[in-house]
CSV table of C-alpha atoms in Angstrom, one decimal:
chain,number,residue,atom,x,y,z
A,1,MET,CA,11.8,-45.2,-42.9
A,2,ILE,CA,14.7,-46.3,-40.8
A,3,ASP,CA,17.0,-45.8,-43.7
A,4,LEU,CA,15.6,-42.2,-44.1
A,5,LEU,CA,16.4,-41.5,-40.5
A,6,GLY,CA,19.9,-42.8,-41.0
A,7,VAL,CA,20.6,-40.4,-43.9
A,8,LYS,CA,23.4,-38.1,-43.0
A,9,ILE,CA,22.9,-34.4,-43.2
A,10,TYR,CA,26.4,-33.2,-42.4
A,11,GLY,CA,29.3,-35.0,-40.8
A,12,ASP,CA,28.0,-37.8,-38.6
A,13,VAL,CA,24.7,-36.1,-38.0
A,14,THR,CA,21.8,-38.0,-39.4
A,15,ILE,CA,18.2,-36.9,-39.9
A,16,GLY,CA,17.4,-39.0,-36.8
A,17,ASN,CA,19.9,-37.2,-34.7
A,18,PHE,CA,18.5,-33.9,-36.0
A,19,LEU,CA,14.9,-34.9,-35.1
A,20,ILE,CA,16.0,-36.1,-31.6
A,21,ALA,CA,17.7,-32.7,-31.0
A,22,ILE,CA,14.6,-30.9,-32.1
A,23,PHE,CA,12.5,-33.1,-29.9
A,24,ILE,CA,14.7,-32.5,-26.9
A,25,ILE,CA,14.7,-28.7,-27.4
A,26,SER,CA,10.9,-28.7,-28.0
A,27,PHE,CA,10.3,-30.9,-25.0
A,28,GLY,CA,12.5,-28.6,-22.9
A,29,VAL,CA,10.5,-25.5,-24.0
A,30,PHE,CA,7.3,-27.4,-23.4
A,31,LEU,CA,8.4,-28.5,-20.0
A,32,ALA,CA,9.6,-25.0,-19.1
A,33,LYS,CA,6.3,-23.5,-20.2
A,34,VAL,CA,4.2,-26.1,-18.2
A,35,LEU,CA,6.4,-25.7,-15.2
A,36,THR,CA,6.4,-21.9,-15.2
A,37,THR,CA,2.6,-21.8,-15.8
A,38,ASN,CA,2.0,-24.1,-12.8
A,39,LEU,CA,4.5,-22.2,-10.7
A,40,ARG,CA,2.8,-18.9,-11.5
A,41,ARG,CA,-0.5,-20.5,-10.5
A,42,THR,CA,1.0,-21.9,-7.3
A,43,LEU,CA,2.8,-18.8,-6.2
A,44,GLY,CA,-0.3,-16.7,-7.1
A,45,ASP,CA,-0.2,-13.5,-5.0
A,46,ARG,CA,1.9,-15.1,-2.3
A,47,ILE,CA,5.1,-13.3,-3.4
A,48,GLU,CA,5.5,-9.9,-5.1
A,49,LYS,CA,4.8,-9.9,-8.8
A,50,ASN,CA,8.3,-8.6,-9.4
A,51,GLN,CA,10.0,-11.5,-7.6
A,52,ARG,CA,7.6,-14.0,-9.0
A,53,GLU,CA,8.3,-13.0,-12.6
A,54,LEU,CA,12.1,-13.1,-11.9
A,55,VAL,CA,11.8,-16.7,-10.4
A,56,LEU,CA,9.7,-17.8,-13.4
A,57,LYS,CA,12.2,-16.3,-15.9
A,58,VAL,CA,15.1,-18.0,-14.2
A,59,VAL,CA,13.4,-21.4,-14.1
A,60,TYR,CA,12.3,-21.0,-17.7
A,61,TYR,CA,15.7,-20.1,-19.1
A,62,ILE,CA,17.5,-22.7,-17.0
A,63,ILE,CA,15.3,-25.5,-18.4
A,64,VAL,CA,15.6,-24.3,-21.9
A,65,LEU,CA,19.4,-24.0,-21.5
A,66,VAL,CA,19.7,-27.5,-20.2
A,67,ALA,CA,17.6,-28.8,-23.1
A,68,PHE,CA,19.7,-26.9,-25.6
A,69,LEU,CA,23.0,-28.2,-24.1
A,70,THR,CA,21.5,-31.8,-24.1
A,71,ALA,CA,20.6,-31.5,-27.7
A,72,LEU,CA,23.9,-30.1,-28.9
A,73,PRO,CA,25.8,-33.5,-29.1
A,74,PHE,CA,23.0,-34.8,-31.4
A,75,LEU,CA,23.8,-32.0,-33.7
A,76,GLY,CA,27.5,-32.9,-33.7
A,77,LEU,CA,28.5,-30.1,-31.4
A,78,ASN,CA,30.4,-30.7,-28.3
A,79,PRO,CA,29.9,-27.9,-25.8
A,80,SER,CA,33.3,-28.5,-24.2
A,81,GLY,CA,34.8,-28.3,-27.7
A,82,LEU,CA,33.0,-25.0,-28.3
A,83,LEU,CA,34.8,-23.5,-25.4
A,84,VAL,CA,38.1,-24.4,-26.9
A,85,ALA,CA,37.1,-23.4,-30.4
A,86,GLY,CA,35.8,-20.1,-29.1
A,87,GLY,CA,38.9,-18.0,-29.9
A,88,ILE,CA,38.6,-15.7,-32.8
A,89,THR,CA,35.1,-16.8,-33.5
A,90,GLY,CA,34.1,-15.7,-30.1
A,91,ILE,CA,35.7,-12.3,-30.5
A,92,VAL,CA,34.0,-11.8,-33.9
A,93,LEU,CA,30.7,-12.9,-32.5
A,94,GLY,CA,31.3,-10.7,-29.4
A,95,PHE,CA,31.8,-7.6,-31.6
A,96,ALA,CA,28.8,-8.5,-33.8
A,97,SER,CA,26.6,-9.0,-30.8
A,98,GLN,CA,27.9,-6.1,-28.7
A,99,SER,CA,24.6,-4.4,-28.2
A,100,VAL,CA,22.9,-7.7,-27.5
A,101,VAL,CA,25.5,-8.6,-24.8
A,102,SER,CA,25.3,-5.0,-23.5
A,103,ASN,CA,21.6,-5.2,-23.1
A,104,PHE,CA,21.9,-8.7,-21.5
A,105,ILE,CA,24.5,-7.6,-19.0
A,106,SER,CA,22.5,-4.4,-18.2
A,107,GLY,CA,19.4,-6.6,-17.7
A,108,ILE,CA,21.3,-8.7,-15.2
A,109,PHE,CA,22.5,-5.6,-13.4
A,110,ILE,CA,18.9,-4.1,-13.4
A,111,LEU,CA,17.5,-7.3,-11.9
A,112,TRP,CA,20.3,-7.3,-9.3
A,113,GLU,CA,20.3,-3.6,-8.4
A,114,LYS,CA,16.5,-3.3,-8.7
A,115,PRO,CA,16.2,0.4,-9.4
A,116,VAL,CA,12.7,-0.4,-10.7
A,117,LYS,CA,10.2,-3.1,-10.1
A,118,ILE,CA,7.3,-4.4,-12.1
A,119,GLY,CA,4.3,-2.1,-11.3
A,120,ASP,CA,6.5,0.9,-10.4
A,121,GLN,CA,5.9,4.2,-12.0
A,122,ILE,CA,9.1,5.5,-13.6
A,123,SER,CA,10.4,8.3,-15.7
A,124,VAL,CA,13.4,7.4,-17.8
A,125,ALA,CA,14.9,8.8,-21.1
A,126,GLY,CA,11.9,11.1,-21.5
A,127,ILE,CA,9.4,8.3,-21.1
A,128,SER,CA,7.0,8.1,-18.1
A,129,GLY,CA,4.7,5.3,-17.2
A,130,TYR,CA,4.2,1.9,-15.4
A,131,VAL,CA,6.8,-0.8,-15.6
A,132,GLU,CA,5.0,-3.7,-17.2
A,133,ASP,CA,7.9,-6.2,-17.5
A,134,ILE,CA,11.6,-6.4,-16.9
A,135,GLY,CA,13.2,-8.7,-19.4
A,136,ILE,CA,16.7,-9.9,-19.9
A,137,MET,CA,17.1,-7.7,-23.0
A,138,SER,CA,14.6,-4.9,-22.5
A,139,THR,CA,12.1,-3.4,-20.2
A,140,ILE,CA,8.5,-2.7,-21.1
A,141,VAL,CA,6.8,0.5,-20.0
A,142,ARG,CA,3.2,1.3,-20.4
A,143,THR,CA,2.9,5.1,-20.6
A,144,TYR,CA,0.2,7.0,-18.9
A,145,ASP,CA,-1.7,7.4,-22.2
A,146,GLY,CA,-1.5,3.6,-22.7
A,147,LEU,CA,1.3,3.3,-25.2
A,148,TYR,CA,3.6,0.3,-25.2
A,149,VAL,CA,7.3,1.3,-25.0
A,150,ARG,CA,10.2,-1.1,-25.1
A,151,ILE,CA,13.3,0.4,-23.6
A,152,PRO,CA,16.6,-1.6,-24.2
A,153,ASN,CA,18.1,-2.4,-20.9
A,154,ASN,CA,21.3,-0.7,-21.8
A,155,THR,CA,19.4,2.6,-22.3
A,156,LEU,CA,17.6,2.0,-19.0
A,157,PHE,CA,20.7,1.2,-17.1
A,158,THR,CA,22.8,4.1,-18.4
A,159,SER,CA,20.0,6.7,-18.0
A,160,GLU,CA,18.9,8.6,-15.0
A,161,ILE,CA,15.9,6.7,-13.7
A,162,THR,CA,13.3,8.5,-11.6
A,163,ASN,CA,11.2,6.0,-9.7
A,164,LEU,CA,8.0,7.8,-8.8
A,165,THR,CA,6.8,5.1,-6.5
A,166,GLY,CA,10.1,3.8,-5.2
A,167,ASN,CA,9.5,5.1,-1.6
A,168,VAL,CA,6.5,4.3,0.6
A,169,ALA,CA,5.4,7.9,0.8
A,170,ARG,CA,5.9,11.1,-1.2
A,171,ARG,CA,5.1,14.8,-0.9
A,172,PHE,CA,3.1,17.1,-3.1
A,173,GLU,CA,2.6,20.8,-2.9
A,174,TYR,CA,0.0,23.5,-3.6
A,175,VAL,CA,0.5,27.2,-3.8
A,176,ILE,CA,-2.8,28.9,-2.7
A,177,GLY,CA,-3.1,32.7,-3.1
A,178,ILE,CA,-5.5,34.7,-0.9
A,179,ARG,CA,-6.4,38.4,-0.9
A,180,TYR,CA,-4.3,40.8,1.1
A,181,SER,CA,-7.4,41.7,3.0
A,182,ASP,CA,-8.0,38.1,4.2
A,183,ASP,CA,-6.8,36.8,7.5
A,184,VAL,CA,-3.8,34.6,6.9
A,185,ASP,CA,-4.0,32.8,10.2
A,186,ARG,CA,-7.6,31.9,9.6
A,187,ALA,CA,-6.8,30.6,6.1
A,188,VAL,CA,-4.0,28.5,7.4
A,189,GLU,CA,-6.3,27.1,10.1
A,190,ILE,CA,-9.0,26.2,7.5
A,191,ILE,CA,-6.5,24.5,5.2
A,192,ARG,CA,-5.1,22.6,8.2
A,193,GLY,CA,-8.7,21.5,9.1
A,194,VAL,CA,-9.3,20.2,5.5
A,195,ILE,CA,-6.0,18.3,5.5
A,196,GLU,CA,-6.7,16.8,8.9
A,197,LYS,CA,-10.0,15.3,7.6
A,198,GLU,CA,-8.2,13.5,4.7
A,199,PRO,CA,-7.2,10.1,5.9
A,200,PHE,CA,-4.3,9.7,3.5
A,201,ALA,CA,-2.8,13.1,4.2
A,202,LEU,CA,-0.2,11.7,6.6
A,203,LYS,CA,-0.1,12.8,10.2
A,204,ASN,CA,3.7,12.3,10.2
A,205,PRO,CA,5.6,13.8,8.4
A,206,ALA,CA,3.2,16.6,9.4
A,207,PRO,CA,1.8,18.9,6.6
A,208,ALA,CA,3.6,22.2,6.3
A,209,ILE,CA,1.5,25.3,5.6
A,210,PHE,CA,3.1,28.7,5.5
A,211,VAL,CA,3.2,32.0,3.7
A,212,ASN,CA,5.9,31.7,1.1
A,213,ASP,CA,5.5,34.8,-1.0
A,214,LEU,CA,3.8,38.2,-1.0
A,215,GLY,CA,2.8,38.2,-4.6
A,216,ASP,CA,1.6,41.1,-6.9
A,217,SER,CA,-2.0,40.2,-6.4
A,218,SER,CA,-2.1,37.7,-3.6
A,219,VAL,CA,-0.5,36.4,-0.4
A,220,ASN,CA,0.8,33.0,-1.5
A,221,ILE,CA,0.4,30.1,1.0
A,222,VAL,CA,2.5,27.0,0.3
A,223,VAL,CA,0.9,23.7,1.4
A,224,ARG,CA,3.1,20.6,1.5
A,225,ILE,CA,1.5,17.2,2.2
A,226,TRP,CA,2.9,13.7,2.5
A,227,SER,CA,0.8,10.8,1.3
A,228,PRO,CA,1.2,7.1,0.8
A,229,VAL,CA,2.7,6.5,-2.6
A,230,GLN,CA,-0.2,4.3,-3.8
A,231,VAL,CA,-2.7,7.1,-3.4
A,232,TRP,CA,-0.8,10.3,-3.5
A,233,TYR,CA,-2.2,11.4,-6.9
A,234,ASP,CA,-5.8,10.7,-5.8
A,235,VAL,CA,-5.2,12.8,-2.7
A,236,LYS,CA,-3.6,15.5,-4.7
A,237,MET,CA,-6.5,15.7,-7.1
A,238,ALA,CA,-9.1,15.7,-4.3
A,239,LEU,CA,-7.7,18.0,-1.7
A,240,LEU,CA,-7.2,21.2,-3.7
A,241,SER,CA,-10.9,21.6,-4.6
A,242,ARG,CA,-11.9,20.8,-1.0
A,243,ILE,CA,-9.5,23.5,0.3
A,244,LYS,CA,-10.9,26.0,-2.3
A,245,GLU,CA,-14.5,25.2,-1.3
A,246,GLU,CA,-13.8,25.5,2.4
A,247,LEU,CA,-11.9,28.8,2.0
A,248,GLU,CA,-14.7,30.3,0.0
A,249,LYS,CA,-17.3,29.0,2.5
A,250,ASN,CA,-15.4,31.1,5.1
A,251,GLY,CA,-15.3,34.2,3.0
A,252,ILE,CA,-11.6,33.8,2.0
A,253,GLU,CA,-11.2,34.3,-1.7
A,254,ILE,CA,-8.5,33.4,-4.2
A,255,PRO,CA,-8.0,36.6,-6.1
A,256,PHE,CA,-7.6,37.2,-9.8
A,257,PRO,CA,-4.4,38.8,-10.8
A,258,GLN,CA,-5.0,42.6,-10.6
A,259,ARG,CA,-3.0,45.8,-10.9
A,260,VAL,CA,-3.9,49.1,-9.3
A,261,ILE,CA,-2.9,52.0,-11.6
A,262,TRP,CA,-2.4,55.5,-10.1
A,263,PHE,CA,-2.3,58.3,-12.7
A,264,ALA,CA,0.4,60.9,-11.9
A,265,ASN,CA,-1.9,63.8,-12.9
A,266,GLU,CA,-5.0,62.5,-11.1
A,267,PRO,CA,-5.6,65.5,-8.8
A,268,GLU,CA,-5.6,67.8,-11.9
A,269,MET,CA,-8.0,65.5,-13.7
A,270,LYS,CA,-10.3,65.5,-10.7
A,271,HIS,CA,-10.1,69.3,-10.7
A,272,ARG,CA,-11.1,69.5,-14.3
A,273,ARG,CA,-14.1,67.3,-13.7
A,274,GLY,CA,-15.0,69.8,-11.0
A,275,GLU,CA,-14.7,67.4,-8.1
B,1,MET,CA,-33.8,-3.9,14.5
B,2,LYS,CA,-30.8,-5.8,16.1
B,3,VAL,CA,-27.7,-4.1,17.4
B,4,GLY,CA,-24.5,-6.1,17.8
B,5,TYR,CA,-21.8,-8.2,16.3
B,6,GLY,CA,-22.4,-11.8,15.6
B,7,VAL,CA,-23.2,-14.5,13.0
B,8,TYR,CA,-26.7,-14.4,11.5
B,9,PRO,CA,-28.4,-16.7,9.0
B,10,LEU,CA,-28.7,-15.2,5.6
B,11,GLN,CA,-32.3,-13.9,5.6
B,12,GLU,CA,-34.1,-10.6,5.6
B,13,MET,CA,-32.9,-8.4,8.5
B,14,GLU,CA,-31.8,-5.0,9.6
B,15,LEU,CA,-28.9,-4.2,11.8
B,16,LYS,CA,-27.7,-0.9,13.3
B,17,PHE,CA,-24.0,-0.2,13.8
B,18,GLY,CA,-23.6,3.4,15.0
B,19,ARG,CA,-24.4,5.7,12.1
B,20,HIS,CA,-24.5,2.7,9.7
B,21,THR,CA,-27.6,0.7,9.0
B,22,LEU,CA,-27.3,-2.7,7.4
B,23,ARG,CA,-30.2,-4.4,5.6
B,24,ILE,CA,-30.5,-7.7,3.9
B,25,VAL,CA,-33.4,-7.9,1.5
B,26,LYS,CA,-34.6,-11.0,-0.3
B,27,GLU,CA,-35.5,-10.6,-4.0
B,28,SER,CA,-36.7,-13.7,-5.8
B,29,GLU,CA,-33.6,-15.9,-5.9
B,30,VAL,CA,-31.0,-13.5,-4.5
B,31,PHE,CA,-30.3,-11.4,-1.5
B,32,ARG,CA,-29.5,-7.7,-1.6
B,33,TYR,CA,-27.0,-6.4,1.0
B,34,ILE,CA,-27.5,-2.7,1.6
B,35,ARG,CA,-25.5,-0.4,4.0
B,36,GLU,CA,-26.6,3.2,4.4
B,37,SER,CA,-25.1,6.0,6.3
B,38,LYS,CA,-24.8,9.7,5.9
B,39,ASP,CA,-21.7,9.1,3.9
B,40,GLY,CA,-23.6,7.1,1.2
B,41,ARG,CA,-24.9,3.8,0.3
B,42,VAL,CA,-23.3,0.5,-0.5
B,43,GLU,CA,-25.3,-2.2,-2.3
B,44,LYS,CA,-24.3,-5.7,-3.3
B,45,VAL,CA,-26.2,-8.7,-4.6
B,46,LEU,CA,-25.6,-12.0,-2.8
B,47,ALA,CA,-26.4,-15.1,-4.9
B,48,SER,CA,-26.6,-17.8,-2.3
B,49,ARG,CA,-29.3,-20.3,-1.4
B,50,GLU,CA,-28.4,-20.5,2.3
B,51,GLY,CA,-25.5,-19.2,4.2
B,52,LYS,CA,-24.6,-16.9,7.0
B,53,ILE,CA,-23.6,-13.4,7.6
B,54,ALA,CA,-20.9,-12.6,10.1
B,55,VAL,CA,-20.5,-9.0,11.3
B,56,ASN,CA,-17.5,-8.4,13.5
B,57,PRO,CA,-14.6,-6.0,14.1
B,58,VAL,CA,-11.6,-6.5,11.8
B,59,GLU,CA,-8.0,-5.3,11.6
B,60,PRO,CA,-8.2,-1.5,11.4
B,61,VAL,CA,-6.3,-1.0,8.1
B,62,ASN,CA,-9.0,-1.5,5.5
B,63,LEU,CA,-10.4,2.0,5.1
B,64,PRO,CA,-10.7,4.1,2.9
B,65,LYS,CA,-8.6,1.5,1.1
B,66,ASN,CA,-5.9,-0.9,2.2
B,67,VAL,CA,-2.5,0.6,1.7
B,68,THR,CA,-0.7,-0.9,4.7
B,69,ASN,CA,-0.7,-3.7,7.2
B,70,TYR,CA,0.6,-1.6,10.1
B,71,LEU,CA,-1.1,0.1,13.0
B,72,GLU,CA,0.5,2.8,15.0
B,73,ILE,CA,-0.9,3.7,18.5
B,74,ASN,CA,0.5,6.9,19.7
B,75,PHE,CA,0.3,7.3,23.5
B,76,LYS,CA,-1.0,10.6,24.6
B,77,ASN,CA,0.8,10.3,27.9
B,78,THR,CA,4.4,9.2,27.4
B,79,LEU,CA,5.6,6.3,29.5
B,80,LEU,CA,8.9,6.2,31.3
B,81,ILE,CA,9.8,2.6,32.2
B,82,GLU,CA,12.8,1.4,34.3
B,83,PRO,CA,15.2,-1.3,33.2
B,84,GLY,CA,14.0,-4.8,33.6
B,85,HIS,CA,10.5,-3.7,34.5
B,86,ARG,CA,7.3,-5.2,33.0
B,87,LYS,CA,3.9,-3.5,33.3
B,88,THR,CA,0.5,-4.1,31.6
B,89,PHE,CA,-1.5,-1.2,30.3
B,90,PHE,CA,-4.7,-0.8,28.3
B,91,THR,CA,-4.9,1.4,25.2
B,92,THR,CA,-7.7,1.8,22.7
B,93,PHE,CA,-7.6,1.0,19.0
B,94,PRO,CA,-9.9,2.0,16.1
B,95,VAL,CA,-12.6,-0.4,15.2
B,96,GLU,CA,-13.4,-1.3,11.6
B,97,ILE,CA,-16.4,-3.5,11.1
B,98,GLY,CA,-16.3,-6.2,8.5
B,99,VAL,CA,-19.3,-8.0,7.0
B,100,PHE,CA,-18.6,-11.5,5.7
B,101,THR,CA,-20.7,-14.1,4.0
B,102,THR,CA,-20.3,-17.8,4.3
B,103,GLY,CA,-21.9,-20.5,2.4
B,104,LYS,CA,-20.5,-23.4,0.4
B,105,GLY,CA,-16.7,-22.9,0.2
B,106,ASP,CA,-14.8,-20.0,1.5
B,107,ILE,CA,-15.7,-17.1,3.6
B,108,GLU,CA,-15.9,-13.8,1.7
B,109,LEU,CA,-15.6,-10.2,2.8
B,110,ILE,CA,-18.6,-8.1,1.6
B,111,ASP,CA,-18.0,-4.8,3.2
B,112,VAL,CA,-16.0,-2.8,5.7
B,113,PHE,CA,-17.0,0.4,7.5
B,114,SER,CA,-16.2,2.4,10.5
B,115,ASN,CA,-17.7,4.9,12.9
B,116,VAL,CA,-14.4,6.7,13.7
B,117,ASN,CA,-12.2,9.1,11.9
B,118,LEU,CA,-9.5,7.6,9.7
B,119,LYS,CA,-5.9,8.8,9.6
B,120,TYR,CA,-2.6,7.4,8.4
B,121,SER,CA,1.0,8.2,9.3
B,122,LEU,CA,4.5,7.3,8.3
B,123,TYR,CA,6.7,5.4,10.8
B,124,GLY,CA,10.3,5.8,9.9
B,125,ASP,CA,11.6,7.5,6.8
B,126,PRO,CA,10.0,7.6,3.3
B,127,ARG,CA,12.6,5.1,1.9
B,128,ASN,CA,12.6,2.4,4.5
B,129,GLY,CA,9.7,3.2,6.8
B,130,VAL,CA,6.1,1.9,6.8
B,131,VAL,CA,2.8,3.7,6.4
B,132,CYS,CA,0.6,3.0,9.4
B,133,ARG,CA,-3.0,3.5,10.4
B,134,TYR,CA,-2.6,6.2,13.0
B,135,TRP,CA,-4.4,6.2,16.3
B,136,GLU,CA,-4.0,8.2,19.5
B,137,SER,CA,-4.8,6.7,22.9
B,138,GLU,CA,-4.2,7.2,26.6
B,139,LEU,CA,-2.2,4.5,28.4
B,140,TYR,CA,-4.7,3.3,31.0
B,141,THR,CA,-3.8,1.3,34.0
B,142,ASN,CA,-7.4,0.1,34.5
B,143,LEU,CA,-9.7,-1.3,31.9
B,144,PRO,CA,-11.5,1.6,30.2
B,145,GLU,CA,-15.0,1.5,29.0
B,146,ARG,CA,-15.5,2.2,25.3
B,147,ASN,CA,-18.2,2.0,22.7
B,148,PRO,CA,-17.4,-1.4,21.0
B,149,LEU,CA,-18.7,0.0,17.7
B,150,GLU,CA,-16.0,2.7,17.7
B,151,GLU,CA,-13.0,1.7,19.8
B,152,GLY,CA,-11.5,-1.6,20.9
B,153,ILE,CA,-9.4,-2.2,24.0
B,154,MET,CA,-5.9,-3.5,23.7
B,155,ARG,CA,-4.1,-5.0,26.6
B,156,ILE,CA,-0.4,-4.3,26.1
B,157,SER,CA,2.3,-5.7,28.2
B,158,ILE,CA,5.4,-3.5,28.0
B,159,ARG,CA,8.7,-4.9,29.1
B,160,ASN,CA,12.0,-3.0,29.2
B,161,ASN,CA,14.8,-5.4,28.4
B,162,PHE,CA,17.2,-2.5,28.0
B,163,GLY,CA,19.6,-1.6,30.8
B,164,GLU,CA,18.4,2.0,31.1
B,165,TRP,CA,15.2,4.0,31.6
B,166,VAL,CA,13.3,4.3,28.3
B,167,GLU,CA,10.7,6.8,27.2
B,168,VAL,CA,7.9,5.1,25.2
B,169,SER,CA,5.4,7.2,23.2
B,170,ARG,CA,4.1,4.7,20.7
B,171,ALA,CA,3.7,1.2,19.6
B,172,VAL,CA,3.6,0.0,16.0
B,173,PHE,CA,2.1,-3.4,15.1
B,174,ASN,CA,1.9,-5.6,12.0
B,175,VAL,CA,-1.8,-6.5,11.9
B,176,TYR,CA,-1.0,-9.8,10.3
B,177,LEU,CA,-1.7,-12.2,13.2
B,178,MET,CA,-3.8,-9.6,15.1
B,179,LYS,CA,-6.4,-11.5,17.0
B,180,ILE,CA,-9.6,-9.6,17.8
B,181,TYR,CA,-12.2,-10.9,20.2
B,182,TYR,CA,-15.6,-9.3,20.7
B,183,SER,CA,-18.7,-9.4,22.8
B,184,ASP,CA,-21.7,-7.1,23.1
B,185,GLU,CA,-19.7,-4.9,25.5
B,186,MET,CA,-16.2,-5.0,24.3
B,187,VAL,CA,-13.8,-5.4,21.4
B,188,PHE,CA,-10.5,-6.7,22.6
B,189,SER,CA,-7.0,-7.5,21.4
B,190,ASN,CA,-3.9,-8.6,23.4
B,191,ALA,CA,-0.4,-7.5,22.6
B,192,GLU,CA,3.1,-7.4,23.9
B,193,MET,CA,6.0,-4.9,23.5
B,194,GLU,CA,9.6,-5.7,24.4
B,195,ILE,CA,11.9,-2.7,24.5
B,196,LEU,CA,15.3,-3.5,23.2
B,197,SER,CA,17.0,-0.1,23.3
B,198,LYS,CA,16.2,3.6,23.6
B,199,VAL,CA,14.9,3.6,20.0
B,200,SER,CA,13.9,0.1,19.2
B,201,ALA,CA,11.4,-2.5,20.4
B,202,GLU,CA,9.5,-5.6,19.2
B,203,THR,CA,5.8,-5.9,19.2
B,204,LYS,CA,3.5,-8.9,18.7
B,205,PHE,CA,0.0,-9.9,19.2
B,206,LEU,CA,-1.0,-12.6,21.6
B,207,MET,CA,-3.9,-15.1,21.3
B,208,ASP,CA,-5.4,-14.7,24.7
B,209,THR,CA,-8.9,-13.3,25.2
B,210,MET,CA,-10.0,-10.9,27.9
B,211,ARG,CA,-13.0,-12.8,29.3
B,212,ASP,CA,-14.6,-16.2,28.7
B,213,GLY,CA,-17.4,-16.1,26.2
B,214,MET,CA,-15.9,-13.6,23.9
B,215,ARG,CA,-16.0,-14.6,20.2
B,216,LYS,CA,-13.0,-14.5,17.9
B,217,SER,CA,-13.4,-12.2,14.9
B,218,VAL,CA,-13.2,-13.5,11.3
B,219,GLU,CA,-9.9,-12.0,10.0
B,220,VAL,CA,-9.4,-10.1,6.8
B,221,PHE,CA,-5.7,-10.6,6.8
B,222,THR,CA,-4.2,-14.0,7.1
B,223,PRO,CA,-0.6,-15.0,6.6
B,224,ARG,CA,-1.0,-16.2,3.0
B,225,LYS,CA,2.3,-14.9,1.8
B,226,VAL,CA,5.0,-17.5,1.2
B,227,PRO,CA,7.8,-15.7,3.1
B,228,VAL,CA,7.2,-16.6,6.7
B,229,VAL,CA,5.3,-13.9,8.3
B,230,THR,CA,7.1,-13.0,11.4
B,231,LYS,CA,4.9,-12.9,14.5
B,232,ARG,CA,6.8,-9.8,15.7
B,233,PHE,CA,7.3,-6.3,14.3
B,234,PHE,CA,10.7,-4.7,14.9
B,235,MET,CA,10.3,-1.0,15.7
B,236,GLU,CA,13.6,0.3,14.6
B,237,TRP,CA,12.8,4.0,14.1
B,238,GLY,CA,11.9,5.0,17.6
B,239,VAL,CA,9.6,4.0,20.5
């Protein structure tokens, strides 16, 4: 058995050395996993998920890197020698792994710049959804219809990112048309009353309600409301129907598109009909 | 039917809190918690052999759902305070009522409700500001009387540390570390505001109660987060 372990695979590296190297790397990975699992449990919800995942990733990769560097001498590789021997090999590898390195560097910049966080809703490169994970190489987005999309960090970093939940509050807008015969001031007052009753329609910035357009069939009132970003879509969905109900309850109607047609020869037609 | 905050043994009972009625009904091995109001009905099953029910005012940022830890009290009558001056006022704050159950182990929040209107606001800008529970109150120089099921009384000591007169129209608080005390007559909290410039101030909650015999509320928010929760809130977007 001892003889078997002493069998050389290449150079001075024996099977024993090889097994030790595998053991060190496996132990490193095992240790990293145990430590990050415990760390995740300990941190719980005490820090933001985004920061927690970043800490866990850093801890994980540092332990694995240390294990890997520790194992290298057993495989006959001297890390300091690698630096010297880099040269042309490094350049070749650099070109070959250009996209990998590009994604890696982009990942570091994304984690540094933090244009997005885990849990944010983003729209990037034609994809919209929730950020599930930000990795070193790629970012995972769960689209609104539940699809798993992996975006390479290079694509994410070089694209225009719209973070839909990056600020604490956001604004949404309705255009509500009423009949020309309706009282505009009364309609504005009713809409204001409905908004006032909604807790998450923010008091400040105050909602803006004004006549924006005299349309073909209706007087168009624009309603702009600010809401906390966590609930803005719920508020947007709920408020419009409440406004419609309240307007109708007060006799103010939202008209159908209509067109009044006057015939040029109408007096003549009336005359023929004997009117 | 009982009316009032307090700690009750887990047993069949009925409590009235403004427009809300709380009932605990025993059903074979479990208890059923029921809260009814004109807004609807909340029902939960409590699987506990023996325990207690605590009903007390809690930090007013839980309803309709928790999106913030901040409370903004807007003063209806603006205060002008001279440099170096300190003055104690009373304001009101909205009361939310929390129902907790205790037994073996931790204390658990069952339900939160309120008898007052809910409104939120943004303090600062949408990028860096904070969403706050919004409340308007007079600045009283004497202790006002209020329905403890609707409004609490906050004693606020305002000190102008700035070298000029300052106009104060609001106070924003982080409700972490908000201490609420209650009795049958009053819900009370104690706070302090230090004005640092024309547009900035620091606020914090104090631990003192108003009168002897007041009970301290069980809190929904406790500083569980790892980063040290500062006892003060820095108002940097205007006072």
